[in-house]
Amino acid sequence: MEEIEEFWGRKIRASWWAATASLFLIVASPLWLFWNWIGLEYFGGSYLSEIAGLRRDGILAFSFQYLPRASTKASQGYIAWLCFQATLYYFLPGPISTGQLTPAGHLLKYKTNGLSAWTMTHCLAFGAAYLGYLDLTIIADNWEGLLVASNVYGFVLPALCLVKGYVAPSYVGDCKYSGSLVADYFIGVELNPRLGELFDLKLFHNGRPGIIAWTLIDASYAAIQFRDHGYISNSMWIVLILHYTYVLDFFVNEDWYLRTIDMCHDHFGYYLGLGCMAAVPNIYTIQCQYLARYPVNLSHTQAAAILVLGMGGYAIFRSANHQKDIIRSSNGQCDIWGRQAQYMRCTYKTEDGRKHESLLLCSGWWGFSRHANYLGDLMQAFALGLACSSTQFLPWAYTFFLSAIMINRLPRDEARCRRKYGKDWRTYCAKVRWRLLPGVY
Ligand code: NDP
């Protein structure tokens, strides 16, 4: 993207190249999701066999034969799911949390009732399954239609948000118009599109239907493995443990999520919309989808090593994110790893010209590297891939996907911080030299 960097908030004039890249990703992303599903369903979970099939049949015959098809039942189920989650989001009580100052100087409030929504949804689903009213395999059995429905919604949602951004934006000062409709559709116009006072479209879509479905989809594929193979493999248990820990962590710490890049800096368009509505339920559950069809039985030593790697990654992820959060909430008055935290006080301006102060932590994980929280996440993703296969690429799709997100995000975030904090950021980088892994990057 060619940016005119007048300010630290997103200020973009999209070049033809940016619009073309956006268009490419808009078309390629759902195709990649379909490609993974076809590989799992028809080609033994192997990209190589799938490529051979594509070369044998030609692109048209291959698409005609294998592309997933919509189904009325799945589409209705999907709409019911969205409505159910929107109802929980709107009506369930929950604490009111505060986000972070936006570039235009807004400090927004959010109802953080995600843990109640997750718990209620799972109690209902597991309770109904236990009492015999619901077969947990229903999600996996209807996955083809759900995959199509989630992609269609991933396309429609950003289009509606684009129209809203032009016609009735919630916070005009935080809207960015790139000059290209395609780029606007892809990266979004509004930073915080809302319906009314508290229905935040970004928090809802990033943090509810997709991520709550994640653990239910996993459970459904575990039930499929049990139904079709008569047992649940230790690899499936490891993936379930790591996923349930990660998702529960997200909801227990929902307040923290309000101060991440997704919520504070990324505008709401196709990138987040399709990402959260279609990529999360499809790519983030890929290990369970794979193992349900092709169970992997790990030795005790392998299982233990993979679990330690994954939980170790989670521990780094959680503790790094916690340290970043408490340094600011305590205004620097906290201990990190048993010592008084070291930090820098930095200044920045919002677009209204007002000056503000912020803290950059320089000790603990944030003294180790500038993105140690990414390191923990990548370790977990690596463990999830290892639990599934050392020979097939397909179950590693999430690991590749997350790595691509981090590779894209890391320099983008650093460039923004440089604009926001100016020379303070350069001093911070001199103090904390490494971006991710000391000695490597
Ligand atoms: P961060 O939580 O690292 O947020 C980066 C922001 O934190 C910067 O823009 C800056 O914002 C602030 N910051 C930077 N350095 C410091 C410091 N030393 N002290 C205090 N604040 C600092 O990034 P993300 O939002 O991308 O990630 C959050 C977590 O979510 C990570 O653990 C990541 O791995 C995970 N994640 C997971 C994804 C998934 O799909 N599974 C996808 C993306 C992220 P400012 O100063 O403006 O407040």
Short mmCIF file of N, CA and C in Angstrom, two decimals, residues 36 40 44-47 239 243 283-291 294 296 381-400:
data_model
loop_
_atom_site.label_atom_id
_atom_site.label_comp_id
_atom_site.label_asym_id
_atom_site.label_seq_id
_atom_site.Cartn_x
_atom_site.Cartn_y
_atom_site.Cartn_z
N ASN A 36 -8.70 -25.78 0.80
CA ASN A 36 -8.40 -26.61 1.97
C ASN A 36 -9.50 -27.63 2.22
N LEU A 40 -9.24 -31.77 2.10
CA LEU A 40 -9.63 -32.64 3.21
C LEU A 40 -10.69 -33.65 2.78
N GLY A 44 -7.56 -36.86 0.60
CA GLY A 44 -6.81 -37.46 1.70
C GLY A 44 -6.04 -36.45 2.54
N GLY A 45 -6.45 -35.18 2.51
CA GLY A 45 -5.75 -34.17 3.31
C GLY A 45 -4.38 -33.85 2.77
N SER A 46 -4.19 -34.05 1.47
CA SER A 46 -2.87 -33.84 0.87
C SER A 46 -2.93 -32.79 -0.24
N TYR A 47 -2.16 -31.73 -0.08
CA TYR A 47 -2.09 -30.70 -1.13
C TYR A 47 -1.53 -31.29 -2.43
N VAL A 239 -5.00 -30.98 20.57
CA VAL A 239 -5.53 -29.82 19.83
C VAL A 239 -6.70 -29.21 20.62
N HIS A 243 -6.73 -25.41 21.93
CA HIS A 243 -7.75 -24.49 21.41
C HIS A 243 -8.67 -23.97 22.52
N ILE A 283 -10.09 -22.07 9.01
CA ILE A 283 -8.65 -22.34 9.12
C ILE A 283 -8.24 -22.66 10.56
N TYR A 284 -8.87 -21.99 11.52
CA TYR A 284 -8.45 -22.19 12.91
C TYR A 284 -8.89 -23.55 13.44
N THR A 285 -9.84 -24.17 12.77
CA THR A 285 -10.29 -25.50 13.21
C THR A 285 -9.72 -26.60 12.32
N ILE A 286 -8.79 -26.24 11.46
CA ILE A 286 -8.35 -27.19 10.41
C ILE A 286 -7.75 -28.46 11.02
N GLN A 287 -7.09 -28.31 12.18
CA GLN A 287 -6.46 -29.50 12.77
C GLN A 287 -7.52 -30.53 13.15
N CYS A 288 -8.63 -30.05 13.75
CA CYS A 288 -9.68 -31.00 14.14
C CYS A 288 -10.36 -31.58 12.91
N GLN A 289 -10.52 -30.75 11.87
CA GLN A 289 -11.12 -31.26 10.64
C GLN A 289 -10.26 -32.37 10.04
N TYR A 290 -8.97 -32.16 10.12
CA TYR A 290 -8.03 -33.16 9.57
C TYR A 290 -8.04 -34.44 10.42
N LEU A 291 -7.89 -34.25 11.73
CA LEU A 291 -7.77 -35.43 12.61
C LEU A 291 -9.05 -36.26 12.66
N TYR A 294 -8.48 -38.28 9.56
CA TYR A 294 -7.23 -39.04 9.52
C TYR A 294 -6.58 -38.99 10.91
N VAL A 296 -4.38 -39.30 14.15
CA VAL A 296 -2.94 -39.48 14.36
C VAL A 296 -2.74 -39.93 15.80
N ALA A 381 1.04 -22.33 17.49
CA ALA A 381 0.62 -22.70 16.14
C ALA A 381 1.49 -23.83 15.60
N PHE A 382 2.77 -23.77 15.94
CA PHE A 382 3.70 -24.81 15.49
C PHE A 382 3.34 -26.15 16.16
N ALA A 383 3.03 -26.08 17.46
CA ALA A 383 2.65 -27.31 18.19
C ALA A 383 1.39 -27.92 17.59
N LEU A 384 0.43 -27.07 17.20
CA LEU A 384 -0.82 -27.57 16.61
C LEU A 384 -0.54 -28.30 15.30
N GLY A 385 0.36 -27.75 14.50
CA GLY A 385 0.72 -28.40 13.24
C GLY A 385 1.39 -29.75 13.51
N LEU A 386 2.32 -29.75 14.47
CA LEU A 386 3.05 -30.98 14.79
C LEU A 386 2.12 -32.08 15.28
N ALA A 387 1.06 -31.68 16.00
CA ALA A 387 0.13 -32.69 16.53
C ALA A 387 -0.55 -33.45 15.39
N CYS A 388 -0.63 -32.82 14.21
CA CYS A 388 -1.39 -33.43 13.11
C CYS A 388 -0.53 -34.20 12.13
N SER A 389 0.58 -33.63 11.76
CA SER A 389 1.35 -34.32 10.72
C SER A 389 2.75 -33.76 10.57
N SER A 390 3.67 -34.65 10.27
CA SER A 390 5.01 -34.18 9.94
C SER A 390 5.23 -34.37 8.44
N THR A 391 4.22 -34.87 7.73
CA THR A 391 4.41 -35.12 6.30
C THR A 391 3.46 -34.31 5.41
N GLN A 392 2.28 -33.97 5.92
CA GLN A 392 1.31 -33.23 5.11
C GLN A 392 1.34 -31.74 5.44
N PHE A 393 1.22 -30.90 4.41
CA PHE A 393 1.19 -29.45 4.63
C PHE A 393 -0.18 -28.96 5.08
N LEU A 394 -1.23 -29.63 4.60
CA LEU A 394 -2.58 -29.08 4.79
C LEU A 394 -2.94 -28.78 6.25
N PRO A 395 -2.70 -29.70 7.19
CA PRO A 395 -3.07 -29.37 8.57
C PRO A 395 -2.21 -28.27 9.18
N TRP A 396 -1.20 -27.82 8.43
CA TRP A 396 -0.37 -26.70 8.88
C TRP A 396 -0.92 -25.37 8.37
N ALA A 397 -2.09 -25.42 7.74
CA ALA A 397 -2.63 -24.19 7.13
C ALA A 397 -2.74 -23.06 8.15
N TYR A 398 -3.17 -23.38 9.37
CA TYR A 398 -3.30 -22.33 10.39
C TYR A 398 -1.93 -21.75 10.73
N THR A 399 -0.93 -22.62 10.83
CA THR A 399 0.43 -22.16 11.18
C THR A 399 0.93 -21.20 10.09
N PHE A 400 0.71 -21.55 8.81
CA PHE A 400 1.13 -20.66 7.72
C PHE A 400 0.35 -19.34 7.78
#
